[in-house]
Each structure stands twice: as C-alpha cells, then as structure tokens.
PDB file of C-alpha atoms and ligand atoms in Angstrom:
ATOM      1  CA  MET A   1      58.089 179.284 143.506  1.00  0.00           C
ATOM      2  CA  LYS A   2      59.795 178.646 140.152  1.00  0.00           C
ATOM      3  CA  LYS A   3      57.601 179.695 137.221  1.00  0.00           C
ATOM      4  CA  ARG A   4      56.496 176.713 135.124  1.00  0.00           C
ATOM      5  CA  GLN A   5      58.113 176.681 131.701  1.00  0.00           C
ATOM      6  CA  TYR A   6      55.875 175.861 128.704  1.00  0.00           C
ATOM      7  CA  TYR A   7      56.929 174.747 125.230  1.00  0.00           C
ATOM      8  CA  GLN A   8      54.681 174.973 122.183  1.00  0.00           C
ATOM      9  CA  LEU A   9      55.270 171.927 120.002  1.00  0.00           C
ATOM     10  CA  GLN A  10      53.792 170.522 116.812  1.00  0.00           C
ATOM     11  CA  VAL A  11      53.251 166.916 115.796  1.00  0.00           C
ATOM     12  CA  LEU A  12      55.876 166.067 113.203  1.00  0.00           C
ATOM     13  CA  SER A  13      54.843 162.437 112.682  1.00  0.00           C
ATOM     14  CA  THR A  14      52.624 159.744 114.143  1.00  0.00           C
ATOM     15  CA  GLU A  15      53.158 155.994 113.893  1.00  0.00           C
ATOM     16  CA  ARG A  16      51.461 152.897 115.372  1.00  0.00           C
ATOM     17  CA  LEU A  17      54.587 151.149 116.696  1.00  0.00           C
ATOM     18  CA  THR A  18      52.736 148.067 117.902  1.00  0.00           C
ATOM     19  CA  PRO A  19      48.952 147.411 118.252  1.00  0.00           C
ATOM     20  CA  ASN A  20      48.717 149.248 121.609  1.00  0.00           C
ATOM     21  CA  LEU A  21      51.521 151.786 121.348  1.00  0.00           C
ATOM     22  CA  GLN A  22      51.425 155.037 119.353  1.00  0.00           C
ATOM     23  CA  ARG A  23      54.606 157.029 118.775  1.00  0.00           C
ATOM     24  CA  LEU A  24      54.334 160.782 118.257  1.00  0.00           C
ATOM     25  CA  VAL A  25      57.385 162.783 117.282  1.00  0.00           C
ATOM     26  CA  LEU A  26      57.003 166.417 118.376  1.00  0.00           C
ATOM     27  CA  SER A  27      58.988 169.354 117.084  1.00  0.00           C
ATOM     28  CA  GLY A  28      59.026 173.151 117.230  1.00  0.00           C
ATOM     29  CA  ASP A  29      61.205 176.227 117.675  1.00  0.00           C
ATOM     30  CA  ASP A  30      60.604 176.082 121.446  1.00  0.00           C
ATOM     31  CA  LEU A  31      62.588 172.813 121.652  1.00  0.00           C
ATOM     32  CA  ALA A  32      65.790 174.845 121.268  1.00  0.00           C
ATOM     33  CA  SER A  33      65.422 176.009 124.898  1.00  0.00           C
ATOM     34  CA  PHE A  34      64.160 172.639 126.235  1.00  0.00           C
ATOM     35  CA  PRO A  35      66.657 171.390 128.860  1.00  0.00           C
ATOM     36  CA  ASP A  36      68.651 168.214 128.218  1.00  0.00           C
ATOM     37  CA  ALA A  37      66.721 165.435 129.926  1.00  0.00           C
ATOM     38  CA  PRO A  38      68.348 162.290 131.370  1.00  0.00           C
ATOM     39  CA  ALA A  39      66.939 158.850 130.434  1.00  0.00           C
ATOM     40  CA  GLY A  40      63.490 158.356 131.933  1.00  0.00           C
ATOM     41  CA  SER A  41      62.655 162.058 132.365  1.00  0.00           C
ATOM     42  CA  TYR A  42      59.030 163.031 131.898  1.00  0.00           C
ATOM     43  CA  ILE A  43      56.954 165.870 130.490  1.00  0.00           C
ATOM     44  CA  LYS A  44      53.410 167.114 131.097  1.00  0.00           C
ATOM     45  CA  LEU A  45      51.085 167.393 128.096  1.00  0.00           C
ATOM     46  CA  LEU A  46      48.437 170.092 128.512  1.00  0.00           C
ATOM     47  CA  PHE A  47      44.755 169.647 127.647  1.00  0.00           C
ATOM     48  CA  ASN A  48      41.881 172.085 128.174  1.00  0.00           C
ATOM     49  CA  GLN A  49      38.846 171.324 130.342  1.00  0.00           C
ATOM     50  CA  PHE A  50      37.178 169.569 127.361  1.00  0.00           C
ATOM     51  CA  GLY A  51      40.145 167.265 126.928  1.00  0.00           C
ATOM     52  CA  GLU A  52      41.377 168.992 123.771  1.00  0.00           C
ATOM     53  CA  PRO A  53      45.098 169.697 123.339  1.00  0.00           C
ATOM     54  CA  GLN A  54      45.945 173.148 124.715  1.00  0.00           C
ATOM     55  CA  PRO A  55      47.624 175.079 121.873  1.00  0.00           C
ATOM     56  CA  THR A  56      48.907 178.112 123.816  1.00  0.00           C
ATOM     57  CA  ALA A  57      50.246 178.820 127.321  1.00  0.00           C
ATOM     58  CA  PRO A  58      47.282 178.647 129.741  1.00  0.00           C
ATOM     59  CA  GLN A  59      45.693 181.875 130.967  1.00  0.00           C
ATOM     60  CA  GLU A  60      45.883 182.733 134.661  1.00  0.00           C
ATOM     61  CA  GLY A  61      43.131 180.687 136.389  1.00  0.00           C
ATOM     62  CA  GLN A  62      42.329 178.560 133.314  1.00  0.00           C
ATOM     63  CA  ARG A  63      41.405 174.947 134.151  1.00  0.00           C
ATOM     64  CA  ILE A  64      43.982 172.675 132.581  1.00  0.00           C
ATOM     65  CA  LEU A  65      44.372 168.899 132.575  1.00  0.00           C
ATOM     66  CA  MET A  66      47.948 167.653 132.650  1.00  0.00           C
ATOM     67  CA  ARG A  67      49.031 164.179 131.590  1.00  0.00           C
ATOM     68  CA  THR A  68      52.487 162.780 132.338  1.00  0.00           C
ATOM     69  CA  TYR A  69      54.557 161.068 129.650  1.00  0.00           C
ATOM     70  CA  THR A  70      58.154 159.868 129.425  1.00  0.00           C
ATOM     71  CA  VAL A  71      60.634 161.484 127.089  1.00  0.00           C
ATOM     72  CA  ARG A  72      61.370 158.409 124.967  1.00  0.00           C
ATOM     73  CA  ALA A  73      64.013 160.349 123.039  1.00  0.00           C
ATOM     74  CA  LEU A  74      65.190 163.934 122.775  1.00  0.00           C
ATOM     75  CA  ASN A  75      67.271 164.895 119.761  1.00  0.00           C
ATOM     76  CA  LYS A  76      68.190 168.552 119.993  1.00  0.00           C
ATOM     77  CA  ALA A  77      70.157 168.438 116.710  1.00  0.00           C
ATOM     78  CA  ALA A  78      67.134 167.094 114.830  1.00  0.00           C
ATOM     79  CA  ASN A  79      64.776 169.274 116.921  1.00  0.00           C
ATOM     80  CA  THR A  80      62.590 166.310 117.927  1.00  0.00           C
ATOM     81  CA  LEU A  81      61.055 164.945 121.117  1.00  0.00           C
ATOM     82  CA  THR A  82      59.600 161.436 120.897  1.00  0.00           C
ATOM     83  CA  VAL A  83      56.752 160.174 123.096  1.00  0.00           C
ATOM     84  CA  ASP A  84      55.235 156.661 123.109  1.00  0.00           C
ATOM     85  CA  PHE A  85      51.595 156.425 124.241  1.00  0.00           C
ATOM     86  CA  MET A  86      49.967 153.262 125.478  1.00  0.00           C
ATOM     87  CA  LEU A  87      46.493 153.313 123.921  1.00  0.00           C
ATOM     88  CA  HIS A  88      43.486 152.578 126.106  1.00  0.00           C
ATOM     89  CA  GLY A  89      39.837 153.189 125.243  1.00  0.00           C
ATOM     90  CA  GLU A  90      38.294 155.400 122.594  1.00  0.00           C
ATOM     91  CA  GLY A  91      37.121 159.015 122.852  1.00  0.00           C
ATOM     92  CA  VAL A  92      38.084 161.945 125.101  1.00  0.00           C
ATOM     93  CA  GLU A  93      36.126 160.488 128.037  1.00  0.00           C
ATOM     94  CA  ALA A  94      38.366 157.365 127.966  1.00  0.00           C
ATOM     95  CA  GLY A  95      41.356 159.663 128.564  1.00  0.00           C
ATOM     96  CA  PRO A  96      42.358 162.884 126.772  1.00  0.00           C
ATOM     97  CA  ALA A  97      45.973 161.829 126.275  1.00  0.00           C
ATOM     98  CA  SER A  98      45.242 158.390 124.867  1.00  0.00           C
ATOM     99  CA  HIS A  99      42.515 159.877 122.657  1.00  0.00           C
ATOM    100  CA  TRP A 100      44.847 162.594 121.382  1.00  0.00           C
ATOM    101  CA  ALA A 101      47.596 160.078 120.650  1.00  0.00           C
ATOM    102  CA  GLN A 102      45.200 158.189 118.373  1.00  0.00           C
ATOM    103  CA  SER A 103      43.754 161.222 116.614  1.00  0.00           C
ATOM    104  CA  ALA A 104      46.686 163.680 116.390  1.00  0.00           C
ATOM    105  CA  GLN A 105      47.820 164.638 112.892  1.00  0.00           C
ATOM    106  CA  PRO A 106      51.083 166.197 111.680  1.00  0.00           C
ATOM    107  CA  GLY A 107      50.922 169.953 112.262  1.00  0.00           C
ATOM    108  CA  ASP A 108      48.670 169.730 115.359  1.00  0.00           C
ATOM    109  CA  THR A 109      49.886 171.874 118.257  1.00  0.00           C
ATOM    110  CA  ILE A 110      50.128 171.080 121.982  1.00  0.00           C
ATOM    111  CA  MET A 111      51.719 172.793 124.966  1.00  0.00           C
ATOM    112  CA  VAL A 112      54.247 170.785 126.967  1.00  0.00           C
ATOM    113  CA  ALA A 113      55.666 171.495 130.431  1.00  0.00           C
ATOM    114  CA  GLY A 114      58.808 170.030 131.960  1.00  0.00           C
ATOM    115  CA  PRO A 115      60.986 168.131 131.939  1.00  0.00           C
ATOM    116  CA  GLY A 116      60.908 166.480 135.360  1.00  0.00           C
ATOM    117  CA  THR A 117      63.359 163.830 136.446  1.00  0.00           C
ATOM    118  CA  SER A 118      62.319 160.461 137.850  1.00  0.00           C
ATOM    119  CA  LYS A 119      64.392 158.336 140.184  1.00  0.00           C
ATOM    120  CA  GLY A 120      66.404 155.718 138.357  1.00  0.00           C
ATOM    121  CA  LEU A 121      68.095 152.508 139.508  1.00  0.00           C
ATOM    122  CA  ALA A 122      70.056 152.728 142.762  1.00  0.00           C
ATOM    123  CA  PRO A 123      73.599 153.509 141.554  1.00  0.00           C
ATOM    124  CA  GLU A 124      75.350 150.863 143.725  1.00  0.00           C
ATOM    125  CA  HIS A 125      74.332 147.348 142.642  1.00  0.00           C
ATOM    126  CA  ASP A 126      75.599 143.976 141.491  1.00  0.00           C
ATOM    127  CA  TRP A 127      72.674 143.374 139.140  1.00  0.00           C
ATOM    128  CA  VAL A 128      69.388 144.983 138.157  1.00  0.00           C
ATOM    129  CA  ILE A 129      65.694 144.293 137.671  1.00  0.00           C
ATOM    130  CA  LEU A 130      63.603 146.740 135.637  1.00  0.00           C
ATOM    131  CA  LEU A 131      59.930 145.885 135.465  1.00  0.00           C
ATOM    132  CA  GLY A 132      56.760 147.531 134.276  1.00  0.00           C
ATOM    133  CA  ASP A 133      53.774 147.566 131.971  1.00  0.00           C
ATOM    134  CA  MET A 134      53.434 149.293 128.606  1.00  0.00           C
ATOM    135  CA  THR A 135      53.201 152.762 130.178  1.00  0.00           C
ATOM    136  CA  ALA A 136      56.690 152.160 131.598  1.00  0.00           C
ATOM    137  CA  LEU A 137      58.099 150.631 128.420  1.00  0.00           C
ATOM    138  CA  PRO A 138      59.456 154.034 127.226  1.00  0.00           C
ATOM    139  CA  ALA A 139      61.181 154.631 130.588  1.00  0.00           C
ATOM    140  CA  ILE A 140      62.554 151.082 130.719  1.00  0.00           C
ATOM    141  CA  SER A 141      63.775 151.279 127.102  1.00  0.00           C
ATOM    142  CA  ALA A 142      65.548 154.591 127.752  1.00  0.00           C
ATOM    143  CA  GLN A 143      67.172 153.255 130.942  1.00  0.00           C
ATOM    144  CA  LEU A 144      68.306 150.022 129.236  1.00  0.00           C
ATOM    145  CA  GLU A 145      69.969 152.062 126.492  1.00  0.00           C
ATOM    146  CA  ALA A 146      71.888 154.058 129.120  1.00  0.00           C
ATOM    147  CA  LEU A 147      73.151 151.060 131.182  1.00  0.00           C
ATOM    148  CA  PRO A 148      76.869 150.159 131.139  1.00  0.00           C
ATOM    149  CA  GLU A 149      77.597 147.237 128.788  1.00  0.00           C
ATOM    150  CA  GLN A 150      78.615 144.874 131.642  1.00  0.00           C
ATOM    151  CA  THR A 151      75.267 145.219 133.489  1.00  0.00           C
ATOM    152  CA  ARG A 152      73.488 141.940 134.293  1.00  0.00           C
ATOM    153  CA  GLY A 153      69.899 141.271 135.263  1.00  0.00           C
ATOM    154  CA  TYR A 154      66.384 141.366 133.890  1.00  0.00           C
ATOM    155  CA  ALA A 155      63.898 143.623 132.105  1.00  0.00           C
ATOM    156  CA  ILE A 156      60.393 142.265 132.664  1.00  0.00           C
ATOM    157  CA  ILE A 157      57.627 143.913 130.666  1.00  0.00           C
ATOM    158  CA  SER A 158      53.933 143.204 130.797  1.00  0.00           C
ATOM    159  CA  ILE A 159      52.244 143.712 127.407  1.00  0.00           C
ATOM    160  CA  VAL A 160      48.689 143.493 126.105  1.00  0.00           C
ATOM    161  CA  SER A 161      49.388 141.217 123.140  1.00  0.00           C
ATOM    162  CA  GLU A 162      52.231 139.162 121.688  1.00  0.00           C
ATOM    163  CA  ALA A 163      52.453 141.732 118.864  1.00  0.00           C
ATOM    164  CA  ASP A 164      53.317 144.476 121.386  1.00  0.00           C
ATOM    165  CA  LYS A 165      56.830 143.070 121.755  1.00  0.00           C
ATOM    166  CA  GLN A 166      59.427 145.456 120.331  1.00  0.00           C
ATOM    167  CA  PRO A 167      63.188 145.179 119.879  1.00  0.00           C
ATOM    168  CA  LEU A 168      65.039 146.655 122.864  1.00  0.00           C
ATOM    169  CA  GLN A 169      68.632 147.843 122.940  1.00  0.00           C
ATOM    170  CA  ALA A 170      70.078 146.386 126.157  1.00  0.00           C
ATOM    171  CA  PRO A 171      73.396 145.055 127.486  1.00  0.00           C
ATOM    172  CA  ALA A 172      73.967 141.390 126.552  1.00  0.00           C
ATOM    173  CA  GLY A 173      73.720 140.364 130.227  1.00  0.00           C
ATOM    174  CA  ILE A 174      70.134 141.622 130.520  1.00  0.00           C
ATOM    175  CA  GLU A 175      67.470 138.980 129.918  1.00  0.00           C
ATOM    176  CA  VAL A 176      64.317 140.545 128.481  1.00  0.00           C
ATOM    177  CA  ILE A 177      61.125 138.777 129.578  1.00  0.00           C
ATOM    178  CA  TRP A 178      57.769 139.671 127.986  1.00  0.00           C
ATOM    179  CA  LEU A 179      54.621 138.795 129.942  1.00  0.00           C
ATOM    180  CA  VAL A 180      51.512 138.658 127.740  1.00  0.00           C
ATOM    181  CA  GLN A 181      48.131 139.327 129.413  1.00  0.00           C
ATOM    182  CA  ALA A 182      49.670 138.615 132.823  1.00  0.00           C
ATOM    183  CA  GLY A 183      47.028 140.477 134.863  1.00  0.00           C
ATOM    184  CA  SER A 184      47.647 142.744 137.841  1.00  0.00           C
ATOM    185  CA  ALA A 185      49.581 140.071 139.779  1.00  0.00           C
ATOM    186  CA  GLY A 186      51.777 139.062 136.829  1.00  0.00           C
ATOM    187  CA  LEU A 187      54.694 141.431 137.377  1.00  0.00           C
ATOM    188  CA  ALA A 188      54.939 140.612 141.113  1.00  0.00           C
ATOM    189  CA  LYS A 189      54.757 136.881 140.369  1.00  0.00           C
ATOM    190  CA  SER A 190      57.558 137.190 137.807  1.00  0.00           C
ATOM    191  CA  LEU A 191      59.885 138.154 140.668  1.00  0.00           C
ATOM    192  CA  LEU A 192      59.323 134.687 142.124  1.00  0.00           C
ATOM    193  CA  ASP A 193      59.925 132.998 138.764  1.00  0.00           C
ATOM    194  CA  ILE A 194      63.317 134.510 137.877  1.00  0.00           C
ATOM    195  CA  GLU A 195      66.616 133.224 139.227  1.00  0.00           C
ATOM    196  CA  TRP A 196      67.979 135.814 141.672  1.00  0.00           C
ATOM    197  CA  LEU A 197      71.629 136.525 140.916  1.00  0.00           C
ATOM    198  CA  GLN A 198      74.454 136.844 143.441  1.00  0.00           C
ATOM    199  CA  GLY A 199      74.898 140.125 145.293  1.00  0.00           C
ATOM    200  CA  GLU A 200      72.820 143.232 145.816  1.00  0.00           C
ATOM    201  CA  PRO A 201      70.151 144.034 143.191  1.00  0.00           C
ATOM    202  CA  ALA A 202      68.745 147.435 142.250  1.00  0.00           C
ATOM    203  CA  VAL A 203      65.053 147.248 141.401  1.00  0.00           C
ATOM    204  CA  TRP A 204      63.077 149.819 139.369  1.00  0.00           C
ATOM    205  CA  ALA A 205      59.387 149.298 138.681  1.00  0.00           C
ATOM    206  CA  ALA A 206      56.495 151.371 137.297  1.00  0.00           C
ATOM    207  CA  CYS A 207      53.019 150.146 136.441  1.00  0.00           C
ATOM    208  CA  GLU A 208      49.355 150.207 137.492  1.00  0.00           C
ATOM    209  CA  PHE A 209      48.650 151.061 141.154  1.00  0.00           C
ATOM    210  CA  SER A 210      47.561 147.603 142.392  1.00  0.00           C
ATOM    211  CA  SER A 211      50.446 145.947 140.496  1.00  0.00           C
ATOM    212  CA  MET A 212      52.802 148.419 142.138  1.00  0.00           C
ATOM    213  CA  ARG A 213      51.521 147.445 145.587  1.00  0.00           C
ATOM    214  CA  ALA A 214      51.893 143.739 144.788  1.00  0.00           C
ATOM    215  CA  ILE A 215      55.481 144.260 143.589  1.00  0.00           C
ATOM    216  CA  ARG A 216      56.361 146.327 146.651  1.00  0.00           C
ATOM    217  CA  SER A 217      54.947 143.737 149.007  1.00  0.00           C
ATOM    218  CA  THR A 218      56.703 140.844 147.197  1.00  0.00           C
ATOM    219  CA  LEU A 219      60.042 142.665 147.419  1.00  0.00           C
ATOM    220  CA  ASP A 220      59.519 143.365 151.140  1.00  0.00           C
ATOM    221  CA  VAL A 221      58.081 140.032 152.229  1.00  0.00           C
ATOM    222  CA  GLU A 222      59.750 137.463 149.941  1.00  0.00           C
ATOM    223  CA  PHE A 223      63.125 139.078 149.287  1.00  0.00           C
ATOM    224  CA  ASN A 224      63.679 141.717 151.959  1.00  0.00           C
ATOM    225  CA  VAL A 225      65.450 143.975 149.455  1.00  0.00           C
ATOM    226  CA  PRO A 226      66.806 147.080 151.265  1.00  0.00           C
ATOM    227  CA  ARG A 227      64.620 150.138 150.628  1.00  0.00           C
ATOM    228  CA  THR A 228      67.620 152.089 149.329  1.00  0.00           C
ATOM    229  CA  GLN A 229      67.883 149.582 146.450  1.00  0.00           C
ATOM    230  CA  VAL A 230      64.259 149.862 145.361  1.00  0.00           C
ATOM    231  CA  TYR A 231      62.194 152.385 143.390  1.00  0.00           C
ATOM    232  CA  VAL A 232      58.620 151.192 142.810  1.00  0.00           C
ATOM    233  CA  THR A 233      55.966 153.612 141.600  1.00  0.00           C
ATOM    234  CA  SER A 234      52.548 153.640 139.965  1.00  0.00           C
ATOM    235  CA  TYR A 235      52.048 155.380 136.614  1.00  0.00           C
ATOM    236  CA  TRP A 236      48.248 155.035 136.520  1.00  0.00           C
ATOM    237  CA  ARG A 237      45.323 153.497 138.363  1.00  0.00           C
ATOM    238  CA  GLU A 238      42.491 151.413 136.959  1.00  0.00           C
ATOM    239  CA  GLY A 239      39.235 153.435 137.006  1.00  0.00           C
ATOM    240  CA  ARG A 240      40.925 156.712 138.088  1.00  0.00           C
ATOM    241  CA  SER A 241      42.030 159.663 135.965  1.00  0.00           C
ATOM    242  CA  GLU A 242      45.588 160.929 136.396  1.00  0.00           C
ATOM    243  CA  ASP A 243      44.334 163.744 138.666  1.00  0.00           C
ATOM    244  CA  GLN A 244      42.561 161.234 140.950  1.00  0.00           C
ATOM    245  CA  HIS A 245      45.460 158.801 140.829  1.00  0.00           C
ATOM    246  CA  LYS A 246      47.847 161.523 142.008  1.00  0.00           C
ATOM    247  CA  ILE A 247      45.799 161.907 145.215  1.00  0.00           C
ATOM    248  CA  ASP A 248      45.672 158.118 145.782  1.00  0.00           C
ATOM    249  CA  LYS A 249      49.412 157.896 145.241  1.00  0.00           C
ATOM    250  CA  ARG A 250      50.163 160.586 147.800  1.00  0.00           C
ATOM    251  CA  GLU A 251      47.954 158.908 150.441  1.00  0.00           C
ATOM    252  CA  ASP A 252      49.475 155.502 149.711  1.00  0.00           C
ATOM    253  CA  ALA A 253      53.032 156.873 150.022  1.00  0.00           C
ATOM    254  CA  GLN A 254      52.199 158.414 153.406  1.00  0.00           C
ATOM    255  CA  GLN A 255      50.647 155.188 154.715  1.00  0.00           C
ATOM    256  CA  TYR A 256      53.533 153.091 153.425  1.00  0.00           C
ATOM    257  CA  THR A 257      56.149 155.391 154.970  1.00  0.00           C
ATOM    258  CA  GLN A 258      54.379 155.145 158.339  1.00  0.00           C
ATOM    259  CA  LEU A 259      54.212 151.352 158.000  1.00  0.00           C
ATOM    260  CA  VAL A 260      57.910 150.805 157.295  1.00  0.00           C
ATOM    261  CA  SER A 261      59.367 153.556 159.494  1.00  0.00           C
TER     262      SER A 261
HETATM  263  C1  LIG B   1      56.334 159.651 135.457  1.00  0.00           C
HETATM  264  C2  LIG B   1      55.284 159.038 134.532  1.00  0.00           C
HETATM  265  C3  LIG B   1      55.631 158.697 133.228  1.00  0.00           C
HETATM  266  C4  LIG B   1      54.675 158.137 132.363  1.00  0.00           C
HETATM  267  N1  LIG B   1      55.051 157.815 131.089  1.00  0.00           N
HETATM  268  C5  LIG B   1      54.146 157.268 130.227  1.00  0.00           C
HETATM  269  C6  LIG B   1      54.514 156.969 128.870  1.00  0.00           C
HETATM  270  O1  LIG B   1      55.616 157.257 128.412  1.00  0.00           O
HETATM  271  N2  LIG B   1      53.576 156.355 128.083  1.00  0.00           N
HETATM  272  C7  LIG B   1      52.318 156.061 128.548  1.00  0.00           C
HETATM  273  O2  LIG B   1      51.517 155.504 127.780  1.00  0.00           O
HETATM  274  N3  LIG B   1      51.945 156.363 129.803  1.00  0.00           N
HETATM  275  C8  LIG B   1      52.814 156.973 130.651  1.00  0.00           C
HETATM  276  N4  LIG B   1      52.431 157.297 131.918  1.00  0.00           N
HETATM  277  C9  LIG B   1      51.060 156.964 132.340  1.00  0.00           C
HETATM  278  C10 LIG B   1      50.026 158.012 131.881  1.00  0.00           C
HETATM  279  O3  LIG B   1      50.369 159.282 132.445  1.00  0.00           O
HETATM  280  C11 LIG B   1      48.618 157.576 132.398  1.00  0.00           C
HETATM  281  O4  LIG B   1      48.251 156.369 131.792  1.00  0.00           O
HETATM  282  C12 LIG B   1      47.568 158.652 132.177  1.00  0.00           C
HETATM  283  O5  LIG B   1      46.517 158.416 133.087  1.00  0.00           O
HETATM  284  C13 LIG B   1      46.995 158.638 130.760  1.00  0.00           C
HETATM  285  O6  LIG B   1      46.149 159.759 130.607  1.00  0.00           O
HETATM  286  P1  LIG B   1      44.784 159.688 129.807  1.00  0.00           P
HETATM  287  O7  LIG B   1      44.363 161.098 129.573  1.00  0.00           O
HETATM  288  O8  LIG B   1      44.932 158.801 128.604  1.00  0.00           O
HETATM  289  O9  LIG B   1      43.767 158.963 130.805  1.00  0.00           O
HETATM  290  P2  LIG B   1      43.146 159.573 132.178  1.00  0.00           P
HETATM  291  O10 LIG B   1      42.222 160.685 131.869  1.00  0.00           O
HETATM  292  O11 LIG B   1      44.228 159.841 133.147  1.00  0.00           O
HETATM  293  O12 LIG B   1      42.292 158.322 132.703  1.00  0.00           O
HETATM  294  C14 LIG B   1      41.017 157.991 132.101  1.00  0.00           C
HETATM  295  C15 LIG B   1      40.721 156.514 132.364  1.00  0.00           C
HETATM  296  O13 LIG B   1      41.673 155.712 131.657  1.00  0.00           O
HETATM  297  C16 LIG B   1      42.291 154.784 132.545  1.00  0.00           C
HETATM  298  N5  LIG B   1      43.703 154.616 132.148  1.00  0.00           N
HETATM  299  C17 LIG B   1      44.705 155.528 132.235  1.00  0.00           C
HETATM  300  N6  LIG B   1      45.847 155.004 131.778  1.00  0.00           N
HETATM  301  C18 LIG B   1      45.561 153.731 131.396  1.00  0.00           C
HETATM  302  C19 LIG B   1      46.320 152.679 130.844  1.00  0.00           C
HETATM  303  N7  LIG B   1      47.621 152.826 130.564  1.00  0.00           N
HETATM  304  N8  LIG B   1      45.698 151.507 130.569  1.00  0.00           N
HETATM  305  C20 LIG B   1      44.367 151.329 130.829  1.00  0.00           C
HETATM  306  N9  LIG B   1      43.583 152.298 131.358  1.00  0.00           N
HETATM  307  C21 LIG B   1      44.189 153.486 131.635  1.00  0.00           C
HETATM  308  C22 LIG B   1      42.157 155.389 133.930  1.00  0.00           C
HETATM  309  O14 LIG B   1      42.137 154.380 134.900  1.00  0.00           O
HETATM  310  C23 LIG B   1      40.823 156.123 133.848  1.00  0.00           C
HETATM  311  O15 LIG B   1      39.772 155.235 134.143  1.00  0.00           O
HETATM  312  C24 LIG B   1      53.349 157.891 132.808  1.00  0.00           C
HETATM  313  C25 LIG B   1      53.000 158.261 134.118  1.00  0.00           C
HETATM  314  C26 LIG B   1      53.945 158.830 134.968  1.00  0.00           C
HETATM  315  C27 LIG B   1      53.541 159.216 136.371  1.00  0.00           C
END
C-alpha cells in the first residue's frame, strides 16, 4: 500500500469571507513537494483524539481524526493553499474542523494529507448543472473557473443567509442561482424549477446526505439522466461526524448500486 504523504503547514491568514464561511490560507516549506491538484481536489486535515490540530506526523498507532476539505486554490509560486470552511456550531464537540477554522490564528500549525481527486463533470455534454450547499461551494467555484468559456448551464448553490452570496467567476452562459434557507429538499426541487436545455447534460452535485438522496432520486425519476452523466455525492450528514458519515455513505452506495444494476 502506498505510504500516506503528510505536509506540515502553518496558517498564513484567516478571513471571514461571508457570515458562514471562513477562509484560511495555509503555507509552509512542505508545500514545495505538494502535488499539483486539479480543480475540486481535496485534502485531509489531521486532528488528535481531543479534536486539536495535529502539529506533527502521527505516531504509529496514534488515534487521529481526519476531516476532508477542498483545495479552493493552490498557488505553488506564492507557496499558499487556500481552504474555505463552512462554519457550523461552536466548540470542538460541534466539529473539530469547524471549530479550528473559527479559532485558528496565523502561525498555528496543522498536518495535511493528500491531495485526492474527486470526480468532476462528465466530459461529454451539451450543458451542465453544478449544485451543492456551502460545503461544496469551494469545489463548485473551482470547477466553474476551469470550465471552457462557451459552457452553458446552471450553478445552483444553497446558502444559509443572503449575505453568504459571493462573486463567482463563471462562463457567461452559466446562470448562477442562490437558494437561501432552502432546506434539505431545496436543491432537488430546484432541478424541477430550472428550464432544461437542449441535449445531454452533465450533472455534478455535493451536499448533505439526505439532500444528495433527494437529488439522485429526482434525476432518476423525473429526468432519467444516464448514470454516466451524473456524479452526486454527500459531503456530510446531519447528526453524524465525518467518520460516521463515511460508513453511511459506503452502505448507501452499495444499496444504490444493487438497486440500479
Ligand atoms: C470531498 C469532500 C470535500 C469537502 N470540502 C469541503 C470544503 O471545502 N468546505 C467545507 O466546509 N466542507 C467540506 N466538506 C465537508 C466537511 O468535510 C464536513 O462538513 C465535515 O464533517 C466537517 O468536519 P467537522 O470536524 O467540522 O464536523 P464533524 O466532527 O465531522 O461533525 C460534527 C457534527 O457537525 C455536523 N456537521 C458537519 N458538517 C456540517 C455542516 N457543513 N453543516 C452543519 N452541520 C455539520 C455533523 O452532522 C455532526 O453532527 C467536504 C467533504 C468531502 C467529502
């Protein structure tokens, strides 16, 4: 098995981008050997068993909590890696990553593993739909920035408050739709509200687990979009830590594969 690669990084700056989104810019000598990551790649942030940021490579057998975050931007020339955290709850018990994002100060150290690559939009398409909540906003933003200028379609983003809207760099043919306080059914319902364009779409979605299921079912039942054109995943689950959510996700994927095969 390939040995996991760890990078020791320091917080360079921290900024509240919008009321529920904190941007941390990380830096460090280790970034020099960090692989180039395509848009939407992710990293693992390491925390110890008490939910504190892990400052050094973990010892053999040490209990570590890992939290997954999208590489919002990687600038090797400037030696920076930018991560945007959706904030939820207060204190370590509400979630070590969200807590750290709110409390981290310039100079603080954390170990990072990765990067991993996520599936993107199906490459063959006539138009696209990208949809997700604020945890997917970094991945959607990075993908929009990488799309060819002639791309048409929609980016549909569910946000906590009106003030969480942020300027997005997208092709002119992409309509950006912000859903404020839309609830777990909001993203799936938005698929019924938009005008479907001519030809084959590619759909990419990431959000909370029950929203993910609702989106998947809407695409199957209402639109019969071919499976090859769709990537729908959950980034978190209400009431479950990332470790628990990972187990739920695996079981759900197995059940769904059996159902559609
Ligand atoms: C590939 C991938 C990329 C991701 N990229 C990002 C990213 O760039 N930015 C980002 O903010 N998130 C991202 N996420 C989601 C993030 O990993 C989870 O939200 C994670 O659970 C947060 O860890 P935590 O330590 O704060 O909370 P945990 O310890 O995992 O959970 C503690 C409690 O908080 C709840 N919780 C977790 N996340 C949320 C949330 N977003 N809103 C409300 N309650 C929540 C859980 O249900 C649980 O009850 C990504 C996930 C994946 C799989």
